[in-house]
PDB file of N, CA and C in Angstrom:
ATOM      1  N   VAL A1274      15.192 126.380 161.947  1.00 73.00           N
ATOM      2  CA  VAL A1274      14.671 125.797 160.569  1.00 73.00           C
ATOM      3  C   VAL A1274      14.635 124.230 160.637  1.00 73.00           C
ATOM      4  N   THR A1275      16.019 124.002 160.633  1.00 86.00           N
ATOM      5  CA  THR A1275      16.139 122.859 160.704  1.00 86.00           C
ATOM      6  C   THR A1275      15.725 121.708 161.848  1.00 86.00           C
ATOM      7  N   GLN A1276      15.646 122.486 163.214  1.00 90.00           N
ATOM      8  CA  GLN A1276      14.832 121.903 164.116  1.00 90.00           C
ATOM      9  C   GLN A1276      13.361 122.090 163.649  1.00 90.00           C
ATOM     10  N   THR A1277      12.714 122.719 163.468  1.00 87.00           N
ATOM     11  CA  THR A1277      11.414 122.630 162.609  1.00 87.00           C
ATOM     12  C   THR A1277      10.999 121.563 162.082  1.00 87.00           C
ATOM     13  N   ALA A1278      11.939 121.375 160.820  1.00 91.00           N
ATOM     14  CA  ALA A1278      11.741 120.154 159.677  1.00 91.00           C
ATOM     15  C   ALA A1278      12.080 118.916 160.560  1.00 91.00           C
ATOM     16  N   THR A1279      12.792 118.922 161.294  1.00 93.00           N
ATOM     17  CA  THR A1279      12.986 117.480 161.877  1.00 93.00           C
ATOM     18  C   THR A1279      11.823 117.363 163.102  1.00 93.00           C
ATOM     19  N   VAL A1280      11.067 118.448 163.632  1.00 91.00           N
ATOM     20  CA  VAL A1280       9.388 118.098 164.440  1.00 91.00           C
ATOM     21  C   VAL A1280       8.573 117.715 163.477  1.00 91.00           C
ATOM     22  N   ILE A1281       8.731 118.405 162.016  1.00 92.00           N
ATOM     23  CA  ILE A1281       7.299 118.146 161.420  1.00 92.00           C
ATOM     24  C   ILE A1281       7.382 117.056 160.881  1.00 92.00           C
ATOM     25  N   ASP A1282       8.601 116.221 160.750  1.00 94.00           N
ATOM     26  CA  ASP A1282       8.708 115.176 159.900  1.00 94.00           C
ATOM     27  C   ASP A1282       8.826 114.033 161.536  1.00 94.00           C
ATOM     28  N   LEU A1283       8.845 114.263 162.581  1.00 94.00           N
ATOM     29  CA  LEU A1283       8.317 113.431 163.381  1.00 94.00           C
ATOM     30  C   LEU A1283       6.911 113.384 163.588  1.00 94.00           C
ATOM     31  N   ILE A1284       6.003 113.966 163.551  1.00 93.00           N
ATOM     32  CA  ILE A1284       4.943 114.031 164.270  1.00 93.00           C
ATOM     33  C   ILE A1284       4.276 113.967 162.598  1.00 93.00           C
ATOM     34  N   GLY A1285       4.866 113.332 161.529  1.00 90.00           N
ATOM     35  CA  GLY A1285       4.241 112.884 160.258  1.00 90.00           C
ATOM     36  C   GLY A1285       4.432 111.142 160.436  1.00 90.00           C
ATOM     37  N   ARG A1286       5.659 110.968 160.978  1.00 94.00           N
ATOM     38  CA  ARG A1286       5.793 109.575 160.970  1.00 94.00           C
ATOM     39  C   ARG A1286       4.794 108.608 162.242  1.00 94.00           C
ATOM     40  N   LEU A1287       4.662 109.772 163.656  1.00 94.00           N
ATOM     41  CA  LEU A1287       3.854 109.192 164.359  1.00 94.00           C
ATOM     42  C   LEU A1287       2.526 109.093 163.969  1.00 94.00           C
ATOM     43  N   ARG A1288       2.136 110.407 163.316  1.00 90.00           N
ATOM     44  CA  ARG A1288       0.940 110.017 162.492  1.00 90.00           C
ATOM     45  C   ARG A1288       0.541 108.981 161.832  1.00 90.00           C
ATOM     46  N   ASP A1289       1.479 108.526 160.519  1.00 92.00           N
ATOM     47  CA  ASP A1289       1.582 107.257 160.309  1.00 92.00           C
ATOM     48  C   ASP A1289       1.182 106.214 160.800  1.00 92.00           C
ATOM     49  N   GLN A1290       1.817 106.123 161.984  1.00 95.00           N
ATOM     50  CA  GLN A1290       1.589 105.130 162.967  1.00 95.00           C
ATOM     51  C   GLN A1290       0.486 104.762 163.717  1.00 95.00           C
ATOM     52  N   GLY A1291      -0.133 105.806 163.674  1.00 94.00           N
ATOM     53  CA  GLY A1291      -1.740 105.910 163.762  1.00 94.00           C
ATOM     54  C   GLY A1291      -1.835 106.514 165.271  1.00 94.00           C
ATOM     55  N   LEU A1292      -1.168 107.291 165.724  1.00 94.00           N
ATOM     56  CA  LEU A1292      -0.976 108.072 167.060  1.00 94.00           C
ATOM     57  C   LEU A1292      -1.304 109.274 167.090  1.00 94.00           C
ATOM     58  N   GLY A1293      -1.554 109.970 168.032  1.00 92.00           N
ATOM     59  CA  GLY A1293      -2.190 111.333 167.877  1.00 92.00           C
ATOM     60  C   GLY A1293      -1.497 112.178 168.924  1.00 92.00           C
ATOM     61  N   VAL A1294      -0.842 113.327 168.264  1.00 92.00           N
ATOM     62  CA  VAL A1294      -0.320 114.494 168.713  1.00 92.00           C
ATOM     63  C   VAL A1294      -0.754 115.705 168.601  1.00 92.00           C
ATOM     64  N   ILE A1295      -0.196 116.218 170.303  1.00 92.00           N
ATOM     65  CA  ILE A1295      -1.179 117.745 170.249  1.00 92.00           C
ATOM     66  C   ILE A1295      -0.106 118.595 169.773  1.00 92.00           C
ATOM     67  N   VAL A1296      -0.172 119.624 169.640  1.00 91.00           N
ATOM     68  CA  VAL A1296       1.084 120.371 169.018  1.00 91.00           C
ATOM     69  C   VAL A1296       0.569 121.943 169.225  1.00 91.00           C
ATOM     70  N   ILE A1297       1.003 122.591 170.339  1.00 91.00           N
ATOM     71  CA  ILE A1297       1.064 124.433 170.415  1.00 91.00           C
ATOM     72  C   ILE A1297       1.749 124.654 170.081  1.00 91.00           C
ATOM     73  N   SER A1298       1.177 125.723 168.943  1.00 90.00           N
ATOM     74  CA  SER A1298       2.396 126.623 168.236  1.00 90.00           C
ATOM     75  C   SER A1298       1.699 128.155 167.908  1.00 90.00           C
ATOM     76  N   HIS A1299       2.371 128.827 167.626  1.00 88.00           N
ATOM     77  CA  HIS A1299       1.959 130.121 167.267  1.00 88.00           C
ATOM     78  C   HIS A1299       2.321 130.235 165.021  1.00 88.00           C
ATOM     79  N   ASN A1300       2.991 129.432 165.425  1.00 92.00           N
ATOM     80  CA  ASN A1300       3.658 129.572 163.549  1.00 92.00           C
ATOM     81  C   ASN A1300       2.245 128.915 162.999  1.00 92.00           C
ATOM     82  N   ILE A1301       1.351 129.148 162.304  1.00 94.00           N
ATOM     83  CA  ILE A1301       0.188 129.079 161.557  1.00 94.00           C
ATOM     84  C   ILE A1301       0.776 128.177 159.963  1.00 94.00           C
ATOM     85  N   ASP A1302       2.058 128.142 159.284  1.00 93.00           N
ATOM     86  CA  ASP A1302       2.502 127.475 158.471  1.00 93.00           C
ATOM     87  C   ASP A1302       2.628 126.140 159.345  1.00 93.00           C
ATOM     88  N   VAL A1303       3.316 125.907 160.339  1.00 92.00           N
ATOM     89  CA  VAL A1303       3.530 124.658 160.672  1.00 92.00           C
ATOM     90  C   VAL A1303       2.327 124.401 161.068  1.00 92.00           C
ATOM     91  N   VAL A1304       1.286 124.488 161.742  1.00 94.00           N
ATOM     92  CA  VAL A1304       0.047 124.092 162.297  1.00 94.00           C
ATOM     93  C   VAL A1304      -0.733 123.424 161.113  1.00 94.00           C
ATOM     94  N   PHE A1305      -1.064 124.380 159.660  1.00 95.00           N
ATOM     95  CA  PHE A1305      -1.510 124.055 158.972  1.00 95.00           C
ATOM     96  C   PHE A1305      -0.562 122.765 157.967  1.00 95.00           C
ATOM     97  N   GLU A1306       0.578 122.507 158.219  1.00 92.00           N
ATOM     98  CA  GLU A1306       1.641 121.074 157.493  1.00 92.00           C
ATOM     99  C   GLU A1306       1.210 120.032 158.424  1.00 92.00           C
ATOM    100  N   VAL A1307       1.073 120.240 159.843  1.00 92.00           N
ATOM    101  CA  VAL A1307       0.693 118.922 160.958  1.00 92.00           C
ATOM    102  C   VAL A1307      -0.713 118.518 161.229  1.00 92.00           C
ATOM    103  N   ALA A1308      -1.041 119.640 161.353  1.00 93.00           N
ATOM    104  CA  ALA A1308      -2.830 119.167 162.220  1.00 93.00           C
ATOM    105  C   ALA A1308      -3.457 118.492 160.951  1.00 93.00           C
ATOM    106  N   ASP A1309      -4.425 118.057 161.474  1.00 93.00           N
ATOM    107  CA  ASP A1309      -5.828 117.613 160.820  1.00 93.00           C
ATOM    108  C   ASP A1309      -6.789 118.503 161.640  1.00 93.00           C
ATOM    109  N   ARG A1310      -6.697 118.754 163.071  1.00 95.00           N
ATOM    110  CA  ARG A1310      -7.783 119.544 163.396  1.00 95.00           C
ATOM    111  C   ARG A1310      -7.062 120.466 164.230  1.00 95.00           C
ATOM    112  N   ILE A1311      -7.514 121.809 164.114  1.00 96.00           N
ATOM    113  CA  ILE A1311      -7.219 123.025 164.387  1.00 96.00           C
ATOM    114  C   ILE A1311      -7.948 123.679 165.486  1.00 96.00           C
ATOM    115  N   VAL A1312      -7.278 123.715 167.148  1.00 96.00           N
ATOM    116  CA  VAL A1312      -8.249 124.352 168.059  1.00 96.00           C
ATOM    117  C   VAL A1312      -7.759 126.205 168.680  1.00 96.00           C
ATOM    118  N   VAL A1313      -8.531 126.909 168.803  1.00 92.00           N
ATOM    119  CA  VAL A1313      -7.943 128.017 169.157  1.00 92.00           C
ATOM    120  C   VAL A1313      -8.226 128.051 170.462  1.00 92.00           C
ATOM    121  N   LEU A1314      -7.317 128.415 171.336  1.00 88.00           N
ATOM    122  CA  LEU A1314      -7.608 128.462 172.549  1.00 88.00           C
ATOM    123  C   LEU A1314      -7.387 129.924 173.194  1.00 88.00           C
ATOM    124  N   TYR A1315      -7.868 130.210 174.200  1.00 83.00           N
ATOM    125  CA  TYR A1315      -7.712 131.425 174.814  1.00 83.00           C
ATOM    126  C   TYR A1315      -7.988 131.694 176.421  1.00 83.00           C
ATOM    127  N   VAL A1316      -7.007 131.558 177.374  1.00 80.00           N
ATOM    128  CA  VAL A1316      -6.832 131.495 178.891  1.00 80.00           C
ATOM    129  C   VAL A1316      -7.537 130.090 178.704  1.00 80.00           C
ATOM    130  N   GLY A1317      -7.306 128.988 178.455  1.00 82.00           N
ATOM    131  CA  GLY A1317      -7.707 127.986 178.477  1.00 82.00           C
ATOM    132  C   GLY A1317      -9.202 127.553 177.934  1.00 82.00           C
ATOM    133  N   ARG A1318     -10.038 128.485 177.450  1.00 84.00           N
ATOM    134  CA  ARG A1318     -11.211 128.309 176.994  1.00 84.00           C
ATOM    135  C   ARG A1318     -11.293 128.052 175.357  1.00 84.00           C
ATOM    136  N   ASN A1319     -12.108 127.412 174.705  1.00 88.00           N
ATOM    137  CA  ASN A1319     -12.130 126.788 173.373  1.00 88.00           C
ATOM    138  C   ASN A1319     -12.884 127.878 172.436  1.00 88.00           C
ATOM    139  N   LEU A1320     -12.058 128.903 171.860  1.00 86.00           N
ATOM    140  CA  LEU A1320     -12.880 129.495 170.885  1.00 86.00           C
ATOM    141  C   LEU A1320     -13.450 129.333 169.642  1.00 86.00           C
ATOM    142  N   ALA A1321     -12.689 128.300 169.266  1.00 92.00           N
ATOM    143  CA  ALA A1321     -12.814 127.806 167.877  1.00 92.00           C
ATOM    144  C   ALA A1321     -12.353 126.652 167.451  1.00 92.00           C
ATOM    145  N   THR A1322     -12.805 125.388 166.917  1.00 96.00           N
ATOM    146  CA  THR A1322     -12.133 124.170 166.240  1.00 96.00           C
ATOM    147  C   THR A1322     -12.481 124.213 164.936  1.00 96.00           C
ATOM    148  N   PHE A1323     -11.539 123.817 163.970  1.00 97.00           N
ATOM    149  CA  PHE A1323     -11.473 123.783 162.709  1.00 97.00           C
ATOM    150  C   PHE A1323     -10.854 122.806 161.905  1.00 97.00           C
ATOM    151  N   ALA A1324     -11.796 121.832 161.023  1.00 97.00           N
ATOM    152  CA  ALA A1324     -11.247 120.710 160.892  1.00 97.00           C
ATOM    153  C   ALA A1324     -10.058 121.512 159.213  1.00 97.00           C
ATOM    154  N   ARG A1325      -9.019 120.892 159.602  1.00 96.00           N
ATOM    155  CA  ARG A1325      -8.016 121.923 158.649  1.00 96.00           C
ATOM    156  C   ARG A1325      -7.930 121.758 156.664  1.00 96.00           C
ATOM    157  N   GLU A1326      -8.804 120.673 156.877  1.00 96.00           N
ATOM    158  CA  GLU A1326      -8.911 120.728 155.160  1.00 96.00           C
ATOM    159  C   GLU A1326     -10.227 121.420 154.574  1.00 96.00           C
ATOM    160  N   GLU A1327     -11.301 121.952 155.628  1.00 97.00           N
ATOM    161  CA  GLU A1327     -12.250 122.827 155.787  1.00 97.00           C
ATOM    162  C   GLU A1327     -12.252 124.517 156.432  1.00 97.00           C
ATOM    163  N   THR A1328     -10.976 124.383 156.218  1.00 97.00           N
ATOM    164  CA  THR A1328     -10.798 125.613 156.623  1.00 97.00           C
ATOM    165  C   THR A1328      -9.871 126.820 156.000  1.00 97.00           C
ATOM    166  N   THR A1329      -9.784 127.695 155.953  1.00 95.00           N
ATOM    167  CA  THR A1329      -8.225 128.809 155.537  1.00 95.00           C
ATOM    168  C   THR A1329      -7.641 129.227 156.605  1.00 95.00           C
ATOM    169  N   ARG A1330      -6.301 129.660 156.161  1.00 95.00           N
ATOM    170  CA  ARG A1330      -5.935 130.786 157.234  1.00 95.00           C
ATOM    171  C   ARG A1330      -6.146 131.991 157.764  1.00 95.00           C
ATOM    172  N   GLU A1331      -6.648 132.226 157.122  1.00 92.00           N
ATOM    173  CA  GLU A1331      -7.570 133.712 157.400  1.00 92.00           C
ATOM    174  C   GLU A1331      -9.021 133.299 158.243  1.00 92.00           C
ATOM    175  N   GLU A1332      -9.573 132.544 158.595  1.00 93.00           N
ATOM    176  CA  GLU A1332     -10.865 131.771 159.628  1.00 93.00           C
ATOM    177  C   GLU A1332      -9.690 131.808 160.762  1.00 93.00           C
ATOM    178  N   VAL A1333      -8.650 130.889 160.539  1.00 95.00           N
ATOM    179  CA  VAL A1333      -7.740 130.474 162.208  1.00 95.00           C
ATOM    180  C   VAL A1333      -7.490 132.138 162.448  1.00 95.00           C
ATOM    181  N   ILE A1334      -6.625 132.673 161.861  1.00 92.00           N
ATOM    182  CA  ILE A1334      -6.357 133.893 162.009  1.00 92.00           C
ATOM    183  C   ILE A1334      -7.041 134.973 162.539  1.00 92.00           C
ATOM    184  N   GLU A1335      -8.700 134.923 162.534  1.00 88.00           N
ATOM    185  CA  GLU A1335      -9.514 135.441 162.541  1.00 88.00           C
ATOM    186  C   GLU A1335     -10.379 134.999 163.701  1.00 88.00           C
ATOM    187  N   ALA A1336     -10.375 134.059 164.450  1.00 91.00           N
ATOM    188  CA  ALA A1336     -10.829 133.411 165.404  1.00 91.00           C
ATOM    189  C   ALA A1336      -9.407 133.625 166.875  1.00 91.00           C
ATOM    190  N   ILE A1337      -8.121 133.623 165.981  1.00 90.00           N
ATOM    191  CA  ILE A1337      -7.050 133.703 166.670  1.00 90.00           C
ATOM    192  C   ILE A1337      -7.130 135.649 167.412  1.00 90.00           C
ATOM    193  N   VAL A1338      -7.611 136.292 166.702  1.00 88.00           N
ATOM    194  CA  VAL A1338      -7.446 138.050 166.923  1.00 88.00           C
ATOM    195  C   VAL A1338      -9.002 138.532 167.014  1.00 88.00           C
ATOM    196  N   GLY A1339      -9.888 137.689 167.025  1.00 83.00           N
ATOM    197  CA  GLY A1339     -10.774 137.967 166.904  1.00 83.00           C
ATOM    198  C   GLY A1339     -11.594 139.195 166.157  1.00 83.00           C
ATOM    199  N   ILE A1340     -10.790 139.285 164.913  1.00 65.00           N
ATOM    200  CA  ILE A1340     -11.579 140.390 163.981  1.00 65.00           C
ATOM    201  C   ILE A1340     -11.331 139.852 162.921  1.00 65.00           C
ATOM    202  N   PRO A1341     -12.606 139.861 162.002  1.00 60.00           N
ATOM    203  CA  PRO A1341     -12.495 139.094 160.434  1.00 60.00           C
ATOM    204  C   PRO A1341     -11.410 140.170 159.718  1.00 60.00           C
ATOM    205  N   PRO A1342     -10.965 139.478 158.695  1.00 59.00           N
ATOM    206  CA  PRO A1342     -10.090 139.953 157.835  1.00 59.00           C
ATOM    207  C   PRO A1342     -10.647 141.125 156.961  1.00 59.00           C
ATOM    208  N   THR A1343     -11.764 141.271 156.811  1.00 62.00           N
ATOM    209  CA  THR A1343     -12.294 142.377 156.270  1.00 62.00           C
ATOM    210  C   THR A1343     -12.172 143.788 157.011  1.00 62.00           C
ATOM    211  N   VAL A1344     -12.629 143.515 158.512  1.00 61.00           N
ATOM    212  CA  VAL A1344     -12.679 144.632 159.079  1.00 61.00           C
ATOM    213  C   VAL A1344     -11.376 144.747 159.513  1.00 61.00           C
ATOM    214  N   ARG A1345     -10.251 144.305 159.610  1.00 57.00           N
ATOM    215  CA  ARG A1345      -8.688 144.280 160.222  1.00 57.00           C
ATOM    216  C   ARG A1345      -8.615 144.805 158.983  1.00 57.00           C
ATOM    217  N   ASP A1346      -8.360 144.816 158.152  1.00 65.00           N
ATOM    218  CA  ASP A1346      -7.805 145.084 156.731  1.00 65.00           C
ATOM    219  C   ASP A1346      -8.072 146.503 156.898  1.00 65.00           C
ATOM    220  N   GLY A1347      -9.611 146.770 156.764  1.00 63.00           N
ATOM    221  CA  GLY A1347      -9.978 148.379 156.581  1.00 63.00           C
ATOM    222  C   GLY A1347      -9.814 149.023 157.676  1.00 63.00           C
ATOM    223  N   LEU A1348      -9.648 148.872 158.893  1.00 58.00           N
ATOM    224  CA  LEU A1348      -8.963 149.218 160.271  1.00 58.00           C
ATOM    225  C   LEU A1348      -7.524 149.838 159.869  1.00 58.00           C
ATOM    226  N   ALA A1349      -6.870 148.793 159.100  1.00 59.00           N
ATOM    227  CA  ALA A1349      -5.043 148.780 158.543  1.00 59.00           C
ATOM    228  C   ALA A1349      -5.251 149.902 158.288  1.00 59.00           C
ATOM    229  N   ALA A1350      -5.879 149.796 157.033  1.00 64.00           N
ATOM    230  CA  ALA A1350      -5.964 150.806 155.952  1.00 64.00           C
ATOM    231  C   ALA A1350      -6.308 152.471 156.424  1.00 64.00           C
ATOM    232  N   SER A1351      -7.186 152.487 157.656  1.00 66.00           N
ATOM    233  CA  SER A1351      -7.232 153.938 157.919  1.00 66.00           C
ATOM    234  C   SER A1351      -6.047 154.294 159.046  1.00 66.00           C
ATOM    235  N   VAL A1352      -6.036 153.469 159.623  1.00 60.00           N
ATOM    236  CA  VAL A1352      -4.361 154.127 160.373  1.00 60.00           C
ATOM    237  C   VAL A1352      -3.597 154.665 159.667  1.00 60.00           C
ATOM    238  N   ALA A1353      -3.396 153.995 158.335  1.00 58.00           N
ATOM    239  CA  ALA A1353      -1.828 154.272 157.488  1.00 58.00           C
ATOM    240  C   ALA A1353      -1.901 155.541 156.666  1.00 58.00           C
TER     241      ALA A1353
END
């Protein structure tokens, strides 16, 4: 947790200096905290690109798993 906070702080300072940073992470909370743009890749292919201010975690997760949240929720309910 301390290391994550340190990295997030560093990314923010670099951004404030006008530098670009590429962050590769599965941690959606960190991604939304530091990113201006979110790109979902699979086997090197761009599946989706989002502007952080114009998207939701649910939309990004849908792109990652390939199943809309409403369908996923229905599947989970039918299995339970």
